[in-house]
PDB file of C-alpha atoms and ligand atoms in Angstrom:
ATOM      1  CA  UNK A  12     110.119  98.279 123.761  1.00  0.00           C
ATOM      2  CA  UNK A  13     106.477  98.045 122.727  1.00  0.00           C
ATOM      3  CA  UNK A  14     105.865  94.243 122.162  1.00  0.00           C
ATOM      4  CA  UNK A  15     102.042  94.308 120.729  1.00  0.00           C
ATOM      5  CA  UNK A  16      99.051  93.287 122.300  1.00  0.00           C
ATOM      6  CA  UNK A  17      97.626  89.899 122.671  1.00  0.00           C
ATOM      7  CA  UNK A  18      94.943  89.146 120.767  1.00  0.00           C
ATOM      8  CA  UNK A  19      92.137  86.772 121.437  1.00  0.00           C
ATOM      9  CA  UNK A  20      91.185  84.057 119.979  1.00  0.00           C
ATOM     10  CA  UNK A  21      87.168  84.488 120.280  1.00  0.00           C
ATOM     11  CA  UNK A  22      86.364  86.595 117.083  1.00  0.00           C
ATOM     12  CA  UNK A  23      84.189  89.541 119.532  1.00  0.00           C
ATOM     13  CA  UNK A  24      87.062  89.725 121.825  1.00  0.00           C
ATOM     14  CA  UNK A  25      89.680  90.066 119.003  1.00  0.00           C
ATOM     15  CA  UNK A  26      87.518  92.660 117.122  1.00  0.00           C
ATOM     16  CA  UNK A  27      86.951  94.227 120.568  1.00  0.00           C
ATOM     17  CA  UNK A  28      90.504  94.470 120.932  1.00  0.00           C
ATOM     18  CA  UNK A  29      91.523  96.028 117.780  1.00  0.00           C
ATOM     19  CA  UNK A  30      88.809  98.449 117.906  1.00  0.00           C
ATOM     20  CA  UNK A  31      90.274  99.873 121.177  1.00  0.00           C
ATOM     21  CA  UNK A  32      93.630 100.210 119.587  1.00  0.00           C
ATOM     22  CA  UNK A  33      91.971 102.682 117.049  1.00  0.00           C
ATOM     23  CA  UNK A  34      91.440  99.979 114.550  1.00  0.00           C
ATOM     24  CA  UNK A  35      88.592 100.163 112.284  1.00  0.00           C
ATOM     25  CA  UNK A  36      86.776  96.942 112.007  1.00  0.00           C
ATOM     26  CA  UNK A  37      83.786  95.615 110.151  1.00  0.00           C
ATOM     27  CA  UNK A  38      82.254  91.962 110.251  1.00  0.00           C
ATOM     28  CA  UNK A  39      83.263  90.137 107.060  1.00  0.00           C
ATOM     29  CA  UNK A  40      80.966  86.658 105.560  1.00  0.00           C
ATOM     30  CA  UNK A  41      83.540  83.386 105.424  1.00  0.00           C
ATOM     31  CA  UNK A  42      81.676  83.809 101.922  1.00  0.00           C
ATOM     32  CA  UNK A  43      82.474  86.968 101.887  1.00  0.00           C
ATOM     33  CA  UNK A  44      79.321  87.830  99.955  1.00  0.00           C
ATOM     34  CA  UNK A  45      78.942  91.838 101.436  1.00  0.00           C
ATOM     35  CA  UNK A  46      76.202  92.330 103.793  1.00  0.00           C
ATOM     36  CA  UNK A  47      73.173  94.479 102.152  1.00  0.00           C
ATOM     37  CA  UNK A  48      72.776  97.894 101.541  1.00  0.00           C
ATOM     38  CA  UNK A  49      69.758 100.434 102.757  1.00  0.00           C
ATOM     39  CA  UNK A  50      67.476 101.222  99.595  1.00  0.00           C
ATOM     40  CA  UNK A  51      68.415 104.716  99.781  1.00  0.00           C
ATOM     41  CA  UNK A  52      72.244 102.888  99.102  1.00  0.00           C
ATOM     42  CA  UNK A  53      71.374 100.079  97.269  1.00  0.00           C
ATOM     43  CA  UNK A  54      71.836 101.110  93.368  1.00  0.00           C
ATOM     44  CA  UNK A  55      69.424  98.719  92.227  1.00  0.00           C
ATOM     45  CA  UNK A  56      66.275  99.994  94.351  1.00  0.00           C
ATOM     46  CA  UNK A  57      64.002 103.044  93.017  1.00  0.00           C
ATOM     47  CA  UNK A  58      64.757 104.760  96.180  1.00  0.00           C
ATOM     48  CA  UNK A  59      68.787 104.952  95.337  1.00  0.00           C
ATOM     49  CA  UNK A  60      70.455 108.610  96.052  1.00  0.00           C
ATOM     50  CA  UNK A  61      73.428 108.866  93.968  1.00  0.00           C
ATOM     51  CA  UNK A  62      76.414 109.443  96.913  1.00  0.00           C
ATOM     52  CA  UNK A  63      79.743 108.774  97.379  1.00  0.00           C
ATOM     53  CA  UNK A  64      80.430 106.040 100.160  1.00  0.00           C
ATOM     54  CA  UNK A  65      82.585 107.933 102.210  1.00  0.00           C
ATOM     55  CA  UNK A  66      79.932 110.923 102.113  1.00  0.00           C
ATOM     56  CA  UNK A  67      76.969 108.249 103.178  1.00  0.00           C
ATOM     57  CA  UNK A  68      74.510 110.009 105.686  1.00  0.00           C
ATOM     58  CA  UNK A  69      72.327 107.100 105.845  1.00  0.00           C
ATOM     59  CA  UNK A  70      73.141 105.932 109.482  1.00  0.00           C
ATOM     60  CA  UNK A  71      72.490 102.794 108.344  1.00  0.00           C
ATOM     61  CA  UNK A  72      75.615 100.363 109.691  1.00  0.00           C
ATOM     62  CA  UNK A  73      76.232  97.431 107.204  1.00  0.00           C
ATOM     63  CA  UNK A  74      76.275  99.963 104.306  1.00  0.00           C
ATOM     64  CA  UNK A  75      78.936 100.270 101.330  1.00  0.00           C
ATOM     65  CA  UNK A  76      80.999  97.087 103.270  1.00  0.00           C
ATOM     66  CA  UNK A  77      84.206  98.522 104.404  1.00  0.00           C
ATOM     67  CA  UNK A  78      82.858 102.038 104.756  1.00  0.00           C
ATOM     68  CA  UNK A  79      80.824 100.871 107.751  1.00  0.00           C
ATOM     69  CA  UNK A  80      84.183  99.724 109.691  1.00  0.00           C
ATOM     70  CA  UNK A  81      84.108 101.225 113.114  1.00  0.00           C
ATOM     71  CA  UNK A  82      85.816 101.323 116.341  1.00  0.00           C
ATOM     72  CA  UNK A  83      82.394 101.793 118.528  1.00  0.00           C
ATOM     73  CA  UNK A  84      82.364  99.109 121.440  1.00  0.00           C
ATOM     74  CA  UNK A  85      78.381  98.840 121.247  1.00  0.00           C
ATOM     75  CA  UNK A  86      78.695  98.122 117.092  1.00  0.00           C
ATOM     76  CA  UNK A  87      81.165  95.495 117.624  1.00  0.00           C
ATOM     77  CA  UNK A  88      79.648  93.672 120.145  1.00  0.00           C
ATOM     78  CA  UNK A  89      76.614  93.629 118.568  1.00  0.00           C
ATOM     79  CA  UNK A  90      77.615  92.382 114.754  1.00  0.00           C
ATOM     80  CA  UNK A  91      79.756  89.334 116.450  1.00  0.00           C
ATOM     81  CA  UNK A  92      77.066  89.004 119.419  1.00  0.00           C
ATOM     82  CA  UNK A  93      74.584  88.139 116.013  1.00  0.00           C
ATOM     83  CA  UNK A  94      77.568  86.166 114.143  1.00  0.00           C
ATOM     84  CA  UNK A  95      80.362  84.654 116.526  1.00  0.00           C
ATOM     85  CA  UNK A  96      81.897  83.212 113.846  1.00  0.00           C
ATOM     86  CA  UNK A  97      82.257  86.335 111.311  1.00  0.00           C
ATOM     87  CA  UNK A  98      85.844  87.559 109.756  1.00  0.00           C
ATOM     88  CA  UNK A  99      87.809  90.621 111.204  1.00  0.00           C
ATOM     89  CA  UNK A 100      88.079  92.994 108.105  1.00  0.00           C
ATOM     90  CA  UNK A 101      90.086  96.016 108.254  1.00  0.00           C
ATOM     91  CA  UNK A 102      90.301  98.696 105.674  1.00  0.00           C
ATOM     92  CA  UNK A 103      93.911  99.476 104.589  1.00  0.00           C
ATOM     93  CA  UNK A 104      94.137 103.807 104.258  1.00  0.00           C
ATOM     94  CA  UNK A 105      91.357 104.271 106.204  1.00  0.00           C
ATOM     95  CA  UNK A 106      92.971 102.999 108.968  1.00  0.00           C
ATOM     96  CA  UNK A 107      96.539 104.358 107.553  1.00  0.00           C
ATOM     97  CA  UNK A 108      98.126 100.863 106.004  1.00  0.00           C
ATOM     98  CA  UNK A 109      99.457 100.245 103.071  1.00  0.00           C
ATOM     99  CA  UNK A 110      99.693  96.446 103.147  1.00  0.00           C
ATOM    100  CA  UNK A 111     101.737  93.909 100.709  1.00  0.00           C
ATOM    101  CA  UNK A 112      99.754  90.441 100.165  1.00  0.00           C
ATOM    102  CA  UNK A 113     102.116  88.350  99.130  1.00  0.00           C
ATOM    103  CA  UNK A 114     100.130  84.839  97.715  1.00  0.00           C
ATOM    104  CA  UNK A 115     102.707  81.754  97.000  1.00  0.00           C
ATOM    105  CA  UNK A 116      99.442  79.788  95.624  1.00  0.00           C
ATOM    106  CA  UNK A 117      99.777  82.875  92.586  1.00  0.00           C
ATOM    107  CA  UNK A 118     103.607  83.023  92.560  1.00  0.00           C
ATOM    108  CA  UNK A 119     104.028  85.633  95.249  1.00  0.00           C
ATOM    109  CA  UNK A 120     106.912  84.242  96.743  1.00  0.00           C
ATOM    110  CA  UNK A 121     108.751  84.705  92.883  1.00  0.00           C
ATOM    111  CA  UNK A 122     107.841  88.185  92.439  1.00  0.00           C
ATOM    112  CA  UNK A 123     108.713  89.305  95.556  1.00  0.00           C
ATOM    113  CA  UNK A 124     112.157  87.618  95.182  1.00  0.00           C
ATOM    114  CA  UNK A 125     112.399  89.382  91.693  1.00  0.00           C
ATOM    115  CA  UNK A 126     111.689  92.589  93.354  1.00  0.00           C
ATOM    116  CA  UNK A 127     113.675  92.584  96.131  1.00  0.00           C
ATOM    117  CA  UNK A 128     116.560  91.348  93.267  1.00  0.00           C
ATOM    118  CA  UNK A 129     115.675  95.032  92.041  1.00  0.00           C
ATOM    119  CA  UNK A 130     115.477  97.380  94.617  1.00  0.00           C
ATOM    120  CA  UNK A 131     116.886  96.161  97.730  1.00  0.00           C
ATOM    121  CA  UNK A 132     115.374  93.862 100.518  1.00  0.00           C
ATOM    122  CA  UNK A 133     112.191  95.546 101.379  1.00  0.00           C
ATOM    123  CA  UNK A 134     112.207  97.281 105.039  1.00  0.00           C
ATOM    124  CA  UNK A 135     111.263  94.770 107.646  1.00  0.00           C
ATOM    125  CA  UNK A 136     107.739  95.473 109.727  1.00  0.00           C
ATOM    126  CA  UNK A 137     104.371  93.829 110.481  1.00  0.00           C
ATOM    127  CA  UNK A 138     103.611  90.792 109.119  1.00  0.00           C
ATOM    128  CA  UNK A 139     100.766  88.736 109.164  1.00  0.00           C
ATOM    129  CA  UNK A 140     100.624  85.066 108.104  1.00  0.00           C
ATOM    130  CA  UNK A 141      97.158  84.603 105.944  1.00  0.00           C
ATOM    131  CA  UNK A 142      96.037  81.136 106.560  1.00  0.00           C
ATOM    132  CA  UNK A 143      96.172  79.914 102.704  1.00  0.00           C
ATOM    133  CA  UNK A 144      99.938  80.054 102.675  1.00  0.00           C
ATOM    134  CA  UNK A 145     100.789  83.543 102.010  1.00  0.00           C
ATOM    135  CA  UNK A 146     101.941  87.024 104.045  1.00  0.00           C
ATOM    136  CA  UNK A 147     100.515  90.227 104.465  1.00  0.00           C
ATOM    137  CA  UNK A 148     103.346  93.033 104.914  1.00  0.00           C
ATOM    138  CA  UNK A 149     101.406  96.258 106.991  1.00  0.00           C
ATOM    139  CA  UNK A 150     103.415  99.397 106.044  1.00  0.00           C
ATOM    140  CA  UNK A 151     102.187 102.958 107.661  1.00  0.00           C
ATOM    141  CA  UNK A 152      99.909 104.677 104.570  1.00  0.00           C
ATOM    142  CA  UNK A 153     102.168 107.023 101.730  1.00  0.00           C
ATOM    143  CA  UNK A 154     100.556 110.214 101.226  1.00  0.00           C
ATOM    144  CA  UNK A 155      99.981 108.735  97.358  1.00  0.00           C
ATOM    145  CA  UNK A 156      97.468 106.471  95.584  1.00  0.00           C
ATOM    146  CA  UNK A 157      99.457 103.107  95.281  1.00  0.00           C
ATOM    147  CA  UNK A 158      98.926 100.674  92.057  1.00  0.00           C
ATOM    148  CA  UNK A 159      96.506  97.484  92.941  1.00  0.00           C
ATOM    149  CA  UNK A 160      99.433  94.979  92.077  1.00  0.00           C
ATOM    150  CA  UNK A 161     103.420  94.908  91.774  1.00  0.00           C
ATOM    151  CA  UNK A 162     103.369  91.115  89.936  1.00  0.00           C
ATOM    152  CA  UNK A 163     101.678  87.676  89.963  1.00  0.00           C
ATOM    153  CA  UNK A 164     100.728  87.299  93.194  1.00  0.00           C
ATOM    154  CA  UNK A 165     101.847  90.502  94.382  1.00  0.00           C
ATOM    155  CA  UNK A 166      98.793  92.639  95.194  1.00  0.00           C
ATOM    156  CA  UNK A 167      98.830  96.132  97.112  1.00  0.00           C
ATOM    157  CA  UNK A 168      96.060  96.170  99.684  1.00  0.00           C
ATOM    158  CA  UNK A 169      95.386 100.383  99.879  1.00  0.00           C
ATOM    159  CA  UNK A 170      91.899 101.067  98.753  1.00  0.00           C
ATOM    160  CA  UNK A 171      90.596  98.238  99.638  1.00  0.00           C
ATOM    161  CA  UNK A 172      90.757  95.868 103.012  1.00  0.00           C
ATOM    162  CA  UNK A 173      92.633  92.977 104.670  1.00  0.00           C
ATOM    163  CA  UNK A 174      91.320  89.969 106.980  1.00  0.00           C
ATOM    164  CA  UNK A 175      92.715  90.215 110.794  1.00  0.00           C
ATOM    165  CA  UNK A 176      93.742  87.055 112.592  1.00  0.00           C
ATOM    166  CA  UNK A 177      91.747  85.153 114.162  1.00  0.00           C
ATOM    167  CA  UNK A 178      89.928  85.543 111.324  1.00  0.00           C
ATOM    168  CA  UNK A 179      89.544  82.227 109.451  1.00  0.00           C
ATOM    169  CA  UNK A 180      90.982  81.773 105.598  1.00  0.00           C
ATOM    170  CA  UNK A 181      89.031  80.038 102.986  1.00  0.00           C
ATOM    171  CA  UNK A 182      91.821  76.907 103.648  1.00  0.00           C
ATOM    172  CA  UNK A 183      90.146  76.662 107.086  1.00  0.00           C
ATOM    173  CA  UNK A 184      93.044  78.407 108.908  1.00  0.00           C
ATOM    174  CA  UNK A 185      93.303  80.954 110.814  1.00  0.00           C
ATOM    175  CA  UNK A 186      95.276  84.161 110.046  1.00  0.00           C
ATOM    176  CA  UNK A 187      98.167  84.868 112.871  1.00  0.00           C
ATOM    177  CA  UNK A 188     100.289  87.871 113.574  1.00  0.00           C
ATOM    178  CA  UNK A 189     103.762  86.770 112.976  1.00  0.00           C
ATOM    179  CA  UNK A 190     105.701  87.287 116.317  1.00  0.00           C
ATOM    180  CA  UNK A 191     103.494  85.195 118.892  1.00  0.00           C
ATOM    181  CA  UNK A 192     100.461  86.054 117.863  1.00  0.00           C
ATOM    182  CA  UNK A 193     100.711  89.808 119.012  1.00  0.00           C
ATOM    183  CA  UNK A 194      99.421  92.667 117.197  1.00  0.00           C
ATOM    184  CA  UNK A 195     101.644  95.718 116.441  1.00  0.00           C
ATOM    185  CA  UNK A 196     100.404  99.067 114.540  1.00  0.00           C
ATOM    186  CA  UNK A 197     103.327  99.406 111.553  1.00  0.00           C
ATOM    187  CA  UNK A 198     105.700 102.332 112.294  1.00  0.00           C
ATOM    188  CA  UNK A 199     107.574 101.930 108.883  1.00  0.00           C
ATOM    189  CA  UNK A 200     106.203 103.726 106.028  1.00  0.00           C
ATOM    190  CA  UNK A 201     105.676 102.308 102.643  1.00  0.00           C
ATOM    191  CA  UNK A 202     108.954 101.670 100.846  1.00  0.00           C
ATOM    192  CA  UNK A 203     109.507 104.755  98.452  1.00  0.00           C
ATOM    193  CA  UNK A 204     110.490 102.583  95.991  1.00  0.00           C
ATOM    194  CA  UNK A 205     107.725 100.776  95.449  1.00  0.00           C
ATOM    195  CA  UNK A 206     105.452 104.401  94.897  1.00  0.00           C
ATOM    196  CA  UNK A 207     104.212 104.769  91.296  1.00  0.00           C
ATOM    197  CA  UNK A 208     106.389 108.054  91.134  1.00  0.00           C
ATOM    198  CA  UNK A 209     109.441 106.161  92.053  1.00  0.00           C
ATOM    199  CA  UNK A 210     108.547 103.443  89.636  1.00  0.00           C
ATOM    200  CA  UNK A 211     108.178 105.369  86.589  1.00  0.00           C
ATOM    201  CA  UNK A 212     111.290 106.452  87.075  1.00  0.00           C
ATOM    202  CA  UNK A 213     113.208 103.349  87.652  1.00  0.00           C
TER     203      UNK A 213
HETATM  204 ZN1   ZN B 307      72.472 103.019 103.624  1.00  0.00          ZN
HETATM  205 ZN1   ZN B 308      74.935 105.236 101.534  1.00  0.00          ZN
END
């Protein structure tokens, strides 16, 4: 049996790690405030080119935040070579996640107990422990678009990205990969029940 990879503690090493696992990565502010686009990207600067992130040419490697994730060695080292103490982010499809954050601080806890009172106990898989509290479930990506929320404190991380541990949370703790601290890629796809299809139905 595959038991994960250690990951280490030292932000580089940990993006590092994840990048040679096939993970996307991308340095994230503890603000979080995005790092700045190129003119050509920026929409506020005379020089903008209308384009679609994900069709960017500009080269330019901070652009449209999680677009600019990458697994490049040379990247990676550099952005946490600049800022040591940066956040891992991680976008969810792009690197083929679908990923429950379950917040208790919003009543997460609740709504997933309501759910799971509804359609079964979700299938177990990755889980990450967020540092204010709460639980990130990583599911492999459905082939569909996935709603933004399932209830109070119930949000579906799919377009958009998650923090990876050691990243630090806004409480002042660090994230942590349930299961010693060691990293597994998900290998259970996104409960069917939870798709919107599935959903309209119910
Ligand atoms: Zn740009
Ligand atoms: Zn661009």
């Amino acid at each position: 049996m595959n038991d994960g990879t250690k990951i280490p503690k030292n932000h580089r090493d940990a993006a590092l790690a994840y990048a040679a696992l096939g993970i996307k990565v991308f340095r994230v502010r503890r603000s979080k405030a995005p790092y700045a686009n190129c003119p050509r990207c920026d929409k506020q600067s005379s020089i903008y080119t209308p384009h679609r992130p994900e069709e960017c040419q500009c080269q330019v490697p901070t652009c449209h935040g999680f677009w600019a994730a990458t697994t490049d060695p040379a990247l990676i080292h550099k952005w946490w070579t600049e800022e040591p103490d940066a956040n891992i982010g991680a976008p969810c499809k792009l690197n083929g996640w679908a990923v429950l954050d379950i917040d208790p601080r919003h009543g997460g806890h609740m709504a997933l107990s309501v759910l799971e009172q509804r359609i079964g106990c979700l299938p177990g898989t990755v889980m990450q422990l967020t540092g204010g509290g709460g639980m990130h479930m990583l599911y492999s990506s459905p082939a569909v678009s996935l709603p933004g929320t399932l209830g109070p404190g119930l949000d579906v991380k799919h377009n958009g990205y998650i923090l990876l541990a050691p990243s630090v949370h806004g409480s002042g703790l660090k994230y942590q990969w349930s299961g010693h601290g060691r990293f597994l890629q998900p290998d259970v796809t996104w409960p069917a029940a939870l798709t919107p299809m599935a959903r309209a139905a119910a």
